[in-house]
CSV table of C-alpha atoms and ligand atoms in Angstrom, one decimal:
chain,number,residue,atom,x,y,z
A,22,MET,CA,-0.5,19.1,-21.3
A,23,THR,CA,1.7,16.1,-21.7
A,24,TYR,CA,1.9,13.8,-18.7
A,25,TYR,CA,5.4,12.7,-18.1
A,26,GLN,CA,6.3,9.6,-16.3
A,27,LYS,CA,9.4,9.8,-14.1
A,28,TYR,CA,12.3,7.4,-13.7
A,29,HIS,CA,14.8,7.7,-10.9
A,30,VAL,CA,18.2,6.6,-12.2
A,31,PRO,CA,19.8,4.8,-9.3
A,32,ALA,CA,23.4,5.5,-8.3
A,33,GLY,CA,25.9,3.6,-10.3
A,34,THR,CA,23.7,3.1,-13.3
A,35,PHE,CA,22.6,4.8,-16.5
A,36,GLN,CA,19.5,4.9,-18.6
A,37,VAL,CA,19.5,5.4,-22.4
A,38,ASN,CA,16.4,5.8,-24.5
A,39,ALA,CA,15.0,7.1,-27.9
A,40,ARG,CA,12.8,10.1,-27.7
A,41,LYS,CA,9.7,9.5,-25.5
A,42,PRO,CA,7.6,11.2,-22.9
A,43,LEU,CA,9.7,10.3,-19.9
A,44,ILE,CA,11.7,12.4,-17.4
A,45,LEU,CA,14.9,10.9,-16.1
A,46,GLN,CA,15.9,12.1,-12.7
A,47,ALA,CA,18.9,11.7,-10.5
A,48,TYR,CA,19.2,13.0,-6.9
A,49,LEU,CA,22.8,14.0,-6.4
A,50,ASN,CA,24.9,14.7,-3.3
A,51,SER,CA,28.5,13.9,-3.9
A,52,CYS,CA,27.4,11.8,-6.9
A,53,VAL,CA,27.7,13.4,-10.3
A,54,GLY,CA,24.9,13.2,-12.9
A,55,VAL,CA,25.6,13.4,-16.6
A,56,ALA,CA,22.9,13.8,-19.2
A,57,LEU,CA,24.0,13.3,-22.8
A,58,PHE,CA,21.8,13.8,-25.8
A,59,ASP,CA,21.9,13.9,-29.6
A,60,ALA,CA,18.7,15.9,-30.4
A,61,GLU,CA,19.0,15.3,-34.1
A,62,ALA,CA,19.0,11.5,-33.7
A,63,GLY,CA,16.5,11.7,-30.8
A,64,ILE,CA,18.7,9.7,-28.4
A,65,GLY,CA,19.4,10.7,-24.9
A,66,GLY,CA,20.4,9.3,-21.5
A,67,LEU,CA,21.2,10.0,-17.9
A,68,TYR,CA,24.1,8.6,-15.9
A,69,HIS,CA,24.3,8.7,-12.1
A,70,ILE,CA,28.0,8.3,-11.2
A,71,LEU,CA,29.2,7.4,-7.7
A,72,LEU,CA,33.0,7.7,-7.7
A,73,PRO,CA,35.8,9.0,-9.8
A,74,GLU,CA,37.8,5.9,-10.6
A,75,PRO,CA,38.2,2.2,-9.5
A,76,VAL,CA,40.3,1.8,-6.4
A,77,SER,CA,41.5,-1.7,-7.2
A,78,HIS,CA,41.3,-4.4,-9.9
A,79,LYS,CA,38.4,-6.0,-8.0
A,80,SER,CA,36.2,-3.0,-8.5
A,81,GLU,CA,36.5,-3.3,-12.2
A,82,TYR,CA,33.5,-5.7,-11.9
A,83,ASN,CA,31.4,-2.7,-11.2
A,84,ARG,CA,32.5,-0.5,-14.0
A,85,GLU,CA,29.3,1.7,-14.0
A,86,LYS,CA,30.1,2.9,-10.5
A,87,TYR,CA,33.1,4.9,-11.7
A,88,ALA,CA,33.3,7.9,-14.0
A,89,ALA,CA,36.6,6.7,-15.6
A,90,THR,CA,35.3,3.2,-16.5
A,91,GLY,CA,31.5,3.9,-16.8
A,92,LEU,CA,31.4,6.9,-19.0
A,93,PRO,CA,32.9,5.0,-22.0
A,94,LEU,CA,30.2,2.4,-21.5
A,95,PHE,CA,27.5,5.1,-21.4
A,96,LEU,CA,28.9,6.7,-24.6
A,97,GLY,CA,29.1,3.3,-26.3
A,98,HIS,CA,25.5,2.6,-25.4
A,99,LEU,CA,24.3,6.0,-26.8
A,100,VAL,CA,26.2,5.4,-30.1
A,101,ARG,CA,24.8,1.9,-30.4
A,102,GLU,CA,21.3,3.4,-30.1
A,103,GLY,CA,22.1,5.8,-32.9
A,104,ALA,CA,23.7,8.9,-31.4
A,105,ASP,CA,26.6,10.6,-33.1
A,106,ILE,CA,29.4,11.5,-30.7
A,107,SER,CA,30.1,14.8,-32.6
A,108,ARG,CA,26.6,16.0,-32.0
A,109,LEU,CA,26.3,15.0,-28.3
A,110,GLN,CA,25.7,17.7,-25.8
A,111,ALA,CA,26.2,17.2,-22.0
A,112,VAL,CA,24.7,18.5,-18.8
A,113,ILE,CA,26.7,17.9,-15.6
A,114,ALA,CA,25.5,18.4,-12.1
A,115,GLY,CA,26.2,17.2,-8.5
A,116,GLY,CA,29.6,16.6,-6.9
A,117,ALA,CA,28.6,18.5,-3.8
A,118,LEU,CA,29.9,18.3,-0.3
A,119,ALA,CA,26.3,17.6,1.0
A,120,GLY,CA,25.3,16.6,4.5
A,121,LYS,CA,27.6,17.1,7.4
A,122,VAL,CA,31.0,18.0,6.0
A,123,SER,CA,34.1,16.8,7.8
A,124,ASN,CA,37.7,17.8,7.0
A,125,GLN,CA,38.1,14.4,5.7
A,126,ASP,CA,35.4,15.0,3.2
A,127,ILE,CA,36.9,18.2,2.1
A,128,ARG,CA,40.3,16.5,1.7
A,129,LEU,CA,38.9,13.6,-0.3
A,130,ASP,CA,36.4,15.8,-2.3
A,131,ILE,CA,35.0,12.7,-4.0
A,132,GLY,CA,32.4,14.7,-5.8
A,133,GLY,CA,34.8,17.3,-7.1
A,134,ARG,CA,37.2,14.6,-8.4
A,135,THR,CA,34.3,12.7,-10.1
A,136,ALA,CA,33.3,15.9,-11.9
A,137,GLU,CA,36.8,16.4,-13.0
A,138,VAL,CA,37.1,12.9,-14.5
A,139,VAL,CA,33.8,13.4,-16.2
A,140,LYS,CA,34.9,16.7,-17.8
A,141,GLU,CA,38.2,15.1,-18.8
A,142,VAL,CA,36.5,12.1,-20.6
A,143,LEU,CA,34.0,14.4,-22.3
A,144,GLY,CA,36.8,16.7,-23.4
A,145,LYS,CA,38.7,13.9,-24.9
A,146,HIS,CA,35.7,13.1,-27.1
A,147,GLY,CA,35.2,16.8,-27.9
A,148,ILE,CA,31.7,16.7,-26.4
A,149,GLN,CA,30.2,20.1,-25.8
A,150,VAL,CA,29.0,20.9,-22.3
A,151,ALA,CA,25.7,22.8,-22.4
A,152,LEU,CA,25.5,23.2,-18.6
A,153,SER,CA,27.7,22.4,-15.7
A,154,GLU,CA,26.5,23.0,-12.2
A,155,THR,CA,28.8,21.1,-9.9
A,156,GLY,CA,30.2,21.7,-6.4
A,157,GLY,CA,28.5,23.5,-3.5
A,158,PHE,CA,27.0,22.0,-0.4
A,159,PHE,CA,23.6,20.9,-1.5
A,160,THR,CA,21.8,17.9,-2.8
A,161,CYS,CA,20.4,18.7,-6.2
A,162,CYS,CA,18.1,16.9,-8.6
A,163,LEU,CA,19.0,16.7,-12.3
A,164,ASN,CA,15.9,16.3,-14.5
A,165,PHE,CA,16.3,15.4,-18.1
A,166,ASN,CA,13.2,15.3,-20.3
A,167,LEU,CA,13.5,12.6,-22.9
A,168,GLU,CA,10.9,14.1,-25.2
A,169,THR,CA,11.9,17.7,-25.4
A,170,PHE,CA,15.5,17.2,-24.3
A,171,ASP,CA,15.1,20.0,-21.8
A,172,TYR,CA,17.0,19.8,-18.6
A,173,GLU,CA,17.1,21.5,-15.2
A,174,VAL,CA,19.2,21.3,-12.1
A,175,ILE,CA,17.2,22.2,-8.9
A,176,PRO,CA,18.0,22.1,-5.2
A,177,ALA,CA,16.5,18.7,-4.1
A,178,LEU,CA,15.4,19.9,-0.7
A,179,LEU,CA,13.1,22.3,-2.5
A,180,SER,CA,11.6,19.9,-4.9
A,181,ASP,CA,7.9,19.2,-4.5
A,182,GLU,CA,8.5,15.6,-5.2
A,183,GLN,CA,7.7,13.3,-2.3
A,184,GLU,CA,7.9,9.8,-3.7
A,185,VAL,CA,11.6,9.5,-3.3
A,186,ASP,CA,13.0,8.0,-0.1
A,187,ASP,CA,14.0,11.3,1.7
A,188,THR,CA,16.7,10.0,4.0
A,189,THR,CA,18.7,8.2,1.3
A,190,HIS,CA,18.8,11.3,-0.8
A,191,GLY,CA,19.6,13.6,2.0
A,192,ARG,CA,16.7,15.9,1.3
A,193,ILE,CA,15.0,16.1,4.6
A,194,SER,CA,18.3,15.9,6.3
A,195,LYS,CA,19.0,19.5,5.4
A,196,LEU,CA,16.0,20.5,7.4
A,197,ASP,CA,17.3,18.3,10.2
A,198,ASP,CA,20.6,20.1,10.0
A,199,ILE,CA,19.0,23.4,11.0
A,200,GLN,CA,19.3,23.7,14.7
A,201,PRO,CA,15.9,23.5,16.2
A,202,ILE,CA,14.5,26.5,18.0
A,203,PRO,CA,15.1,26.2,21.7
A,204,GLN,CA,12.4,24.5,23.7
A,205,VAL,CA,11.8,27.5,25.9
A,206,ALA,CA,11.1,29.7,22.9
A,207,LEU,CA,8.7,27.1,21.5
A,208,LYS,CA,6.9,26.9,24.8
A,209,ILE,CA,6.5,30.7,24.9
A,210,LEU,CA,5.2,30.7,21.3
A,211,ARG,CA,2.6,28.1,22.3
A,212,MET,CA,1.6,30.0,25.5
A,213,ILE,CA,1.1,33.2,23.5
A,214,ASP,CA,-0.9,31.3,20.9
A,215,GLU,CA,-3.2,29.7,23.5
A,216,ASP,CA,-3.3,32.9,25.5
A,217,ALA,CA,-2.3,30.8,28.5
A,218,TYR,CA,0.5,32.8,29.8
A,219,ASP,CA,1.9,31.4,33.0
A,220,ILE,CA,4.8,33.4,34.4
A,221,HIS,CA,5.8,30.7,37.0
A,222,ASN,CA,6.1,28.2,34.2
A,223,LEU,CA,8.0,30.7,32.0
A,224,SER,CA,10.8,31.4,34.5
A,225,GLN,CA,11.1,27.8,35.2
A,226,GLU,CA,11.5,27.0,31.5
A,227,VAL,CA,14.1,29.8,31.1
A,228,ARG,CA,16.1,28.5,34.0
A,229,LYS,CA,16.3,25.0,32.3
A,230,ASP,CA,18.1,26.4,29.3
A,231,GLN,CA,21.5,27.5,30.4
A,232,VAL,CA,22.5,29.1,27.1
A,233,ILE,CA,19.3,31.2,26.9
A,234,SER,CA,19.6,32.1,30.6
A,235,ALA,CA,23.1,33.3,30.1
A,236,GLN,CA,22.1,35.4,27.1
A,237,VAL,CA,19.2,36.9,28.9
A,238,LEU,CA,21.3,37.9,31.8
A,239,LYS,CA,24.0,39.3,29.5
A,240,TYR,CA,21.3,41.3,27.7
A,241,CYS,CA,19.8,42.6,31.0
A,242,ASN,CA,23.2,43.7,32.3
A,243,SER,CA,24.2,45.4,29.1
A,244,ALA,CA,24.0,49.1,28.2
A,245,VAL,CA,20.3,48.6,27.4
A,246,PHE,CA,19.6,48.9,31.1
A,247,GLY,CA,22.3,51.4,31.9
A,248,GLY,CA,25.0,48.8,32.1
A,249,GLN,CA,24.9,48.7,35.9
A,250,GLY,CA,25.2,45.0,36.1
A,251,GLY,CA,24.0,43.2,39.2
A,252,ILE,CA,21.2,41.1,37.6
A,253,ASP,CA,22.6,37.7,38.2
A,254,SER,CA,19.6,35.4,38.2
A,255,ILE,CA,16.5,34.9,36.1
A,256,ASP,CA,14.4,35.8,39.2
A,257,ASP,CA,16.2,39.1,39.5
A,258,ALA,CA,15.6,39.8,35.8
A,259,LEU,CA,11.9,38.9,36.2
A,260,LEU,CA,11.6,41.3,39.2
A,261,ILE,CA,13.3,44.2,37.5
A,262,ILE,CA,12.1,44.0,33.9
A,263,GLY,CA,8.8,42.2,34.3
A,264,GLN,CA,7.4,39.1,32.7
A,265,THR,CA,6.5,40.4,29.3
A,266,SER,CA,10.0,41.9,28.8
A,267,LEU,CA,11.6,38.7,29.9
A,268,ALA,CA,9.5,36.7,27.5
A,269,LYS,CA,10.4,39.1,24.7
A,270,ILE,CA,14.1,38.9,25.4
A,271,VAL,CA,14.0,35.1,25.6
A,272,THR,CA,12.3,34.8,22.2
A,273,ALA,CA,14.6,37.4,20.7
A,274,MET,CA,17.7,35.5,21.9
A,275,ALA,CA,16.3,32.2,20.7
A,276,VAL,CA,15.6,33.6,17.2
A,277,LYS,CA,19.0,35.4,17.1
A,278,LYS,CA,20.8,32.1,17.5
A,279,LEU,CA,18.8,30.6,14.7
A,280,LEU,CA,19.1,33.5,12.3
A,281,ASN,CA,22.8,34.1,13.0
A,282,ASN,CA,23.6,30.6,12.0
A,283,SER,CA,22.8,31.7,8.4
A,284,TYR,CA,25.4,32.6,5.9
A,285,THR,CA,25.1,35.8,4.0
A,286,GLY,CA,23.0,34.8,1.0
A,287,TYR,CA,20.0,36.9,2.2
A,288,SER,CA,21.7,39.8,3.9
A,289,LEU,CA,24.7,42.0,3.2
A,290,ALA,CA,26.3,41.3,6.6
A,291,LYS,CA,26.2,38.6,9.3
A,292,GLY,CA,23.3,39.4,11.6
A,293,GLY,CA,21.2,41.0,8.8
A,294,LEU,CA,18.4,38.5,9.1
A,295,TYR,CA,18.2,39.0,12.9
A,296,HIS,CA,18.3,42.7,12.6
A,297,HIS,CA,15.4,42.6,10.1
A,298,ALA,CA,13.5,40.2,12.4
A,299,ILE,CA,13.7,42.4,15.4
A,300,GLY,CA,12.8,45.5,13.4
A,301,VAL,CA,9.7,43.8,12.0
A,302,ALA,CA,8.8,42.4,15.4
A,303,LEU,CA,8.9,45.8,17.1
A,304,VAL,CA,7.0,47.6,14.3
A,305,ALA,CA,4.4,44.8,14.4
A,306,GLU,CA,4.0,45.1,18.2
A,307,LYS,CA,3.2,48.8,17.7
A,308,ILE,CA,0.7,48.3,14.9
A,309,ALA,CA,-1.0,45.6,16.9
A,310,ALA,CA,-1.4,48.0,19.8
A,311,LEU,CA,-2.6,50.8,17.6
A,312,SER,CA,-5.1,48.8,15.5
A,313,GLY,CA,-6.2,46.5,18.4
A,314,LYS,CA,-6.4,43.6,15.8
A,315,ALA,CA,-4.0,41.3,17.6
A,316,SER,CA,-2.2,40.9,20.9
A,317,PRO,CA,1.0,43.0,20.7
A,318,PHE,CA,3.1,40.2,22.1
A,319,ALA,CA,1.7,37.7,19.5
A,320,ALA,CA,2.5,40.2,16.8
A,321,TYR,CA,6.0,40.7,18.2
A,322,SER,CA,6.8,36.9,18.1
A,323,ALA,CA,5.2,36.4,14.7
A,324,GLY,CA,7.4,39.3,13.5
A,325,LEU,CA,10.5,37.7,14.9
A,326,ILE,CA,10.0,34.5,13.1
A,327,HIS,CA,8.2,35.5,9.9
A,328,ASP,CA,11.2,35.0,7.6
A,329,LEU,CA,12.2,31.6,9.0
A,330,GLY,CA,12.3,30.3,5.4
A,331,LYS,CA,15.2,32.5,4.6
A,332,VAL,CA,17.3,30.4,7.0
A,333,VAL,CA,16.4,27.3,5.0
A,334,LEU,CA,16.9,28.9,1.6
A,335,ASP,CA,20.1,30.6,2.7
A,336,GLN,CA,21.7,27.2,3.1
A,337,PHE,CA,21.1,26.5,-0.5
A,338,VAL,CA,21.8,30.0,-1.8
A,339,SER,CA,25.2,30.4,-0.2
A,340,GLY,CA,26.5,27.1,-1.5
A,341,ALA,CA,25.0,26.9,-4.9
A,342,ARG,CA,24.4,30.6,-5.8
A,343,PRO,CA,26.9,32.7,-3.9
A,344,PHE,CA,25.8,35.7,-5.9
A,345,PHE,CA,22.1,35.2,-5.3
A,346,TYR,CA,21.8,38.5,-3.4
A,347,ARG,CA,23.5,40.5,-6.1
A,348,GLU,CA,21.5,38.7,-8.8
A,349,ILE,CA,18.3,39.9,-7.3
A,350,MET,CA,19.2,43.4,-6.3
A,351,GLY,CA,17.4,45.0,-9.2
A,352,GLU,CA,14.3,42.9,-9.0
A,353,ASN,CA,10.9,44.1,-7.9
A,354,ASP,CA,9.5,41.1,-6.1
A,355,LEU,CA,11.5,38.9,-3.9
A,356,VAL,CA,9.1,36.0,-3.8
A,357,GLU,CA,8.7,36.0,-7.6
A,358,THR,CA,12.4,36.1,-8.1
A,359,GLU,CA,12.9,33.2,-5.7
A,360,ASN,CA,10.3,31.2,-7.6
A,361,ARG,CA,12.1,31.8,-10.8
A,362,LEU,CA,15.6,31.1,-9.7
A,363,LEU,CA,15.1,28.6,-6.9
A,364,LYS,CA,11.8,27.0,-8.0
A,365,THR,CA,10.4,27.8,-4.5
A,366,ASN,CA,10.4,30.7,-2.1
A,367,HIS,CA,11.1,31.5,1.5
A,368,THR,CA,7.4,31.3,2.5
A,369,LYS,CA,7.1,27.7,1.3
A,370,ALA,CA,10.5,26.6,2.7
A,371,GLY,CA,9.6,28.3,6.0
A,372,LEU,CA,6.3,26.5,6.2
A,373,LYS,CA,8.0,23.1,5.8
A,374,LEU,CA,10.3,23.8,8.8
A,375,ALA,CA,7.4,25.4,10.8
A,376,GLN,CA,5.4,22.2,10.3
A,377,LYS,CA,8.3,20.0,11.2
A,378,TRP,CA,8.7,21.9,14.4
A,379,ASP,CA,5.0,21.9,15.0
A,380,LEU,CA,4.8,25.7,15.5
A,381,PRO,CA,1.4,27.1,16.4
A,382,ALA,CA,-1.0,28.0,13.6
A,383,SER,CA,-0.6,31.8,14.1
A,384,ILE,CA,3.1,31.5,13.4
A,385,THR,CA,2.8,29.0,10.6
A,386,ASN,CA,0.2,31.2,8.8
A,387,THR,CA,2.5,34.2,9.2
A,388,ILE,CA,5.4,32.4,7.8
A,389,ARG,CA,3.5,31.1,4.8
A,390,TYR,CA,1.4,34.2,4.0
A,391,HIS,CA,3.2,37.3,5.1
A,392,HIS,CA,3.7,38.3,1.4
A,393,THR,CA,0.1,37.4,0.5
A,394,PRO,CA,-1.9,38.0,3.6
A,395,ASP,CA,-5.2,37.9,1.7
A,396,ASP,CA,-4.6,34.1,1.2
A,397,ALA,CA,-4.1,33.4,4.9
A,398,GLU,CA,-6.2,30.4,6.1
A,399,SER,CA,-6.5,31.7,9.6
A,400,HIS,CA,-5.2,34.6,11.7
A,401,ARG,CA,-5.6,36.9,8.7
A,402,GLU,CA,-5.3,40.1,10.8
A,403,LEU,CA,-2.1,39.0,12.5
A,404,VAL,CA,-0.6,38.0,9.2
A,405,THR,CA,-1.6,41.3,7.7
A,406,ILE,CA,0.0,43.2,10.6
A,407,ILE,CA,3.3,41.3,9.8
A,408,SER,CA,3.0,42.0,6.1
A,409,VAL,CA,2.4,45.8,6.7
A,410,SER,CA,5.3,45.8,9.3
A,411,ASN,CA,7.6,44.1,6.8
A,412,SER,CA,6.8,46.8,4.2
A,413,LEU,CA,7.1,49.7,6.7
A,414,PHE,CA,10.4,48.4,8.0
A,415,HIS,CA,11.8,48.2,4.5
A,416,MET,CA,10.5,51.7,3.7
A,417,PHE,CA,11.9,53.4,6.7
A,418,SER,CA,14.9,51.5,8.0
A,419,ALA,CA,18.4,52.6,7.2
A,420,SER,CA,19.5,49.2,5.9
A,421,PRO,CA,19.6,48.4,2.2
A,422,SER,CA,16.7,46.1,1.2
A,423,LEU,CA,15.5,43.9,-1.6
A,424,HIS,CA,11.9,44.5,-0.9
A,425,LYS,CA,10.0,47.1,-3.0
A,426,VAL,CA,6.9,48.5,-1.4
A,427,ASP,CA,3.7,48.7,-3.4
A,428,MET,CA,1.7,51.5,-1.9
A,429,ASN,CA,-1.6,50.3,-3.4
A,430,SER,CA,-1.4,46.9,-1.7
A,431,LEU,CA,-0.1,48.6,1.5
A,432,SER,CA,-3.1,50.8,1.7
A,433,ARG,CA,-5.5,47.8,1.1
A,434,ARG,CA,-3.8,46.0,3.9
A,435,LEU,CA,-4.1,48.9,6.3
A,436,GLU,CA,-7.8,48.8,5.6
A,437,VAL,CA,-8.0,45.2,6.8
A,438,LEU,CA,-6.6,46.6,10.0
A,439,GLY,CA,-9.2,49.4,10.1
A,440,MET,CA,-6.5,51.9,9.3
A,441,SER,CA,-5.5,54.0,6.3
A,442,ILE,CA,-2.5,55.7,4.8
A,443,SER,CA,-3.5,58.8,6.8
A,444,ASP,CA,-2.6,56.8,9.9
A,445,PHE,CA,1.0,56.6,8.6
A,446,PRO,CA,2.4,59.5,10.7
A,447,ALA,CA,0.9,57.9,13.9
A,448,ILE,CA,2.3,54.5,13.0
A,449,VAL,CA,5.8,55.8,12.2
A,450,ASP,CA,5.8,58.0,15.3
A,451,ALA,CA,5.1,54.9,17.5
A,452,ILE,CA,8.0,53.0,16.1
A,453,PRO,CA,11.0,53.4,18.5
A,454,HIS,CA,13.8,55.4,16.9
A,455,GLN,CA,16.3,52.6,17.5
A,456,VAL,CA,14.4,50.4,15.1
A,457,LEU,CA,14.8,52.7,12.2
A,458,SER,CA,18.3,53.9,13.0
A,459,GLY,CA,19.9,50.5,12.8
A,460,SER,CA,20.0,49.1,16.4
A,461,PRO,CA,16.6,47.6,17.0
A,462,GLU,CA,17.8,45.3,19.7
A,463,LEU,CA,18.1,48.3,22.0
A,464,ALA,CA,14.3,48.8,21.7
A,465,ILE,CA,13.1,45.3,22.8
A,466,THR,CA,12.3,46.5,26.3
B,21,LIG,FE1,9.5,37.6,3.8
B,22,LIG,FE1,10.7,40.1,6.0
């Protein structure tokens, strides 16, 4: 295997070289990256462009900053090194509206205009564009291999590279942009994990979070409880529905907020991720009770949050691959497909966020290993429960799904739980009918 050194091309500069084992990289938000190469002559380069054109005569001093003035310099350099303009091929990436987007950003659309200027200049020289992936809302990384002249554009958040300053390149900031899970839910998750469940503490915590309190009361006064109303404090709710139900509703409401912030890359409709989460949580709770291999409440909460990584990936998917869902409809394995198309998968992306939020190990392991429970580092039985519940939910729920169930691995996983395929009727029977008929929220309590 060849070892490739990497060189980060800073914004407003370009790098041109003859063929050698080196990977040129540019991390791009609104900046546009252009790789140009003449494979026959063995000359290539990468240019990291900041802006479309100079705003005043003064800025002429910095010609490399601008597409309009810098691209001719880049081309000139390639030709001097031996490239032939008629043989050049181009790869263009970036020009996104990354980070927090204001109306001003959309109006200015600096990235979009830079990409336009690039295409205009390349067009004028009759240069063929081999790949153009511009726009969207995400930081990407353009890699250009100076030895093989291979190139790839990958979402930068998902790159495994750690040596780049994350804040400058906006990579971790995408994780920061994801609204954190409410404190109260985090505390409940920790209490469950430590098996130190303190009801006094719980209701106090719930009261501190006005948004969650209001949602819990709304839920308690809804049709689920006969729609009679009259529950107007958390203390009332506690008295009427009990502590476990209250904790279940609080975590569900917290996760709902998180999942419903997602776009539609991973589900056919808004709310699809939440619907799936509740369904898996409720199936997991039943399997935990039937198998006795985990606390039902722990299984419920792990089920709620198992696909956290989809929230992370969804941000990329909706902006950069709006047809992602359709692209993968016919595929057999979601994780494999994600690896191929996105260079990562929702279990890895979820792990990053779970670690950042310092979620307990039971949850972190579930997030990372629910598609490969045999690899779980700890809490293997809990992770297996979620894995089985995920499969069952997909098999029996009315909603369309991407997940194809492999019966062999399902029966192996049931064995880990001391169960077998012959327990199927009992398991399915224990699942509340609302879960499978499309309104799982009704079955929380
Ligand atoms: Fe999953
Ligand atoms: Fe899932």
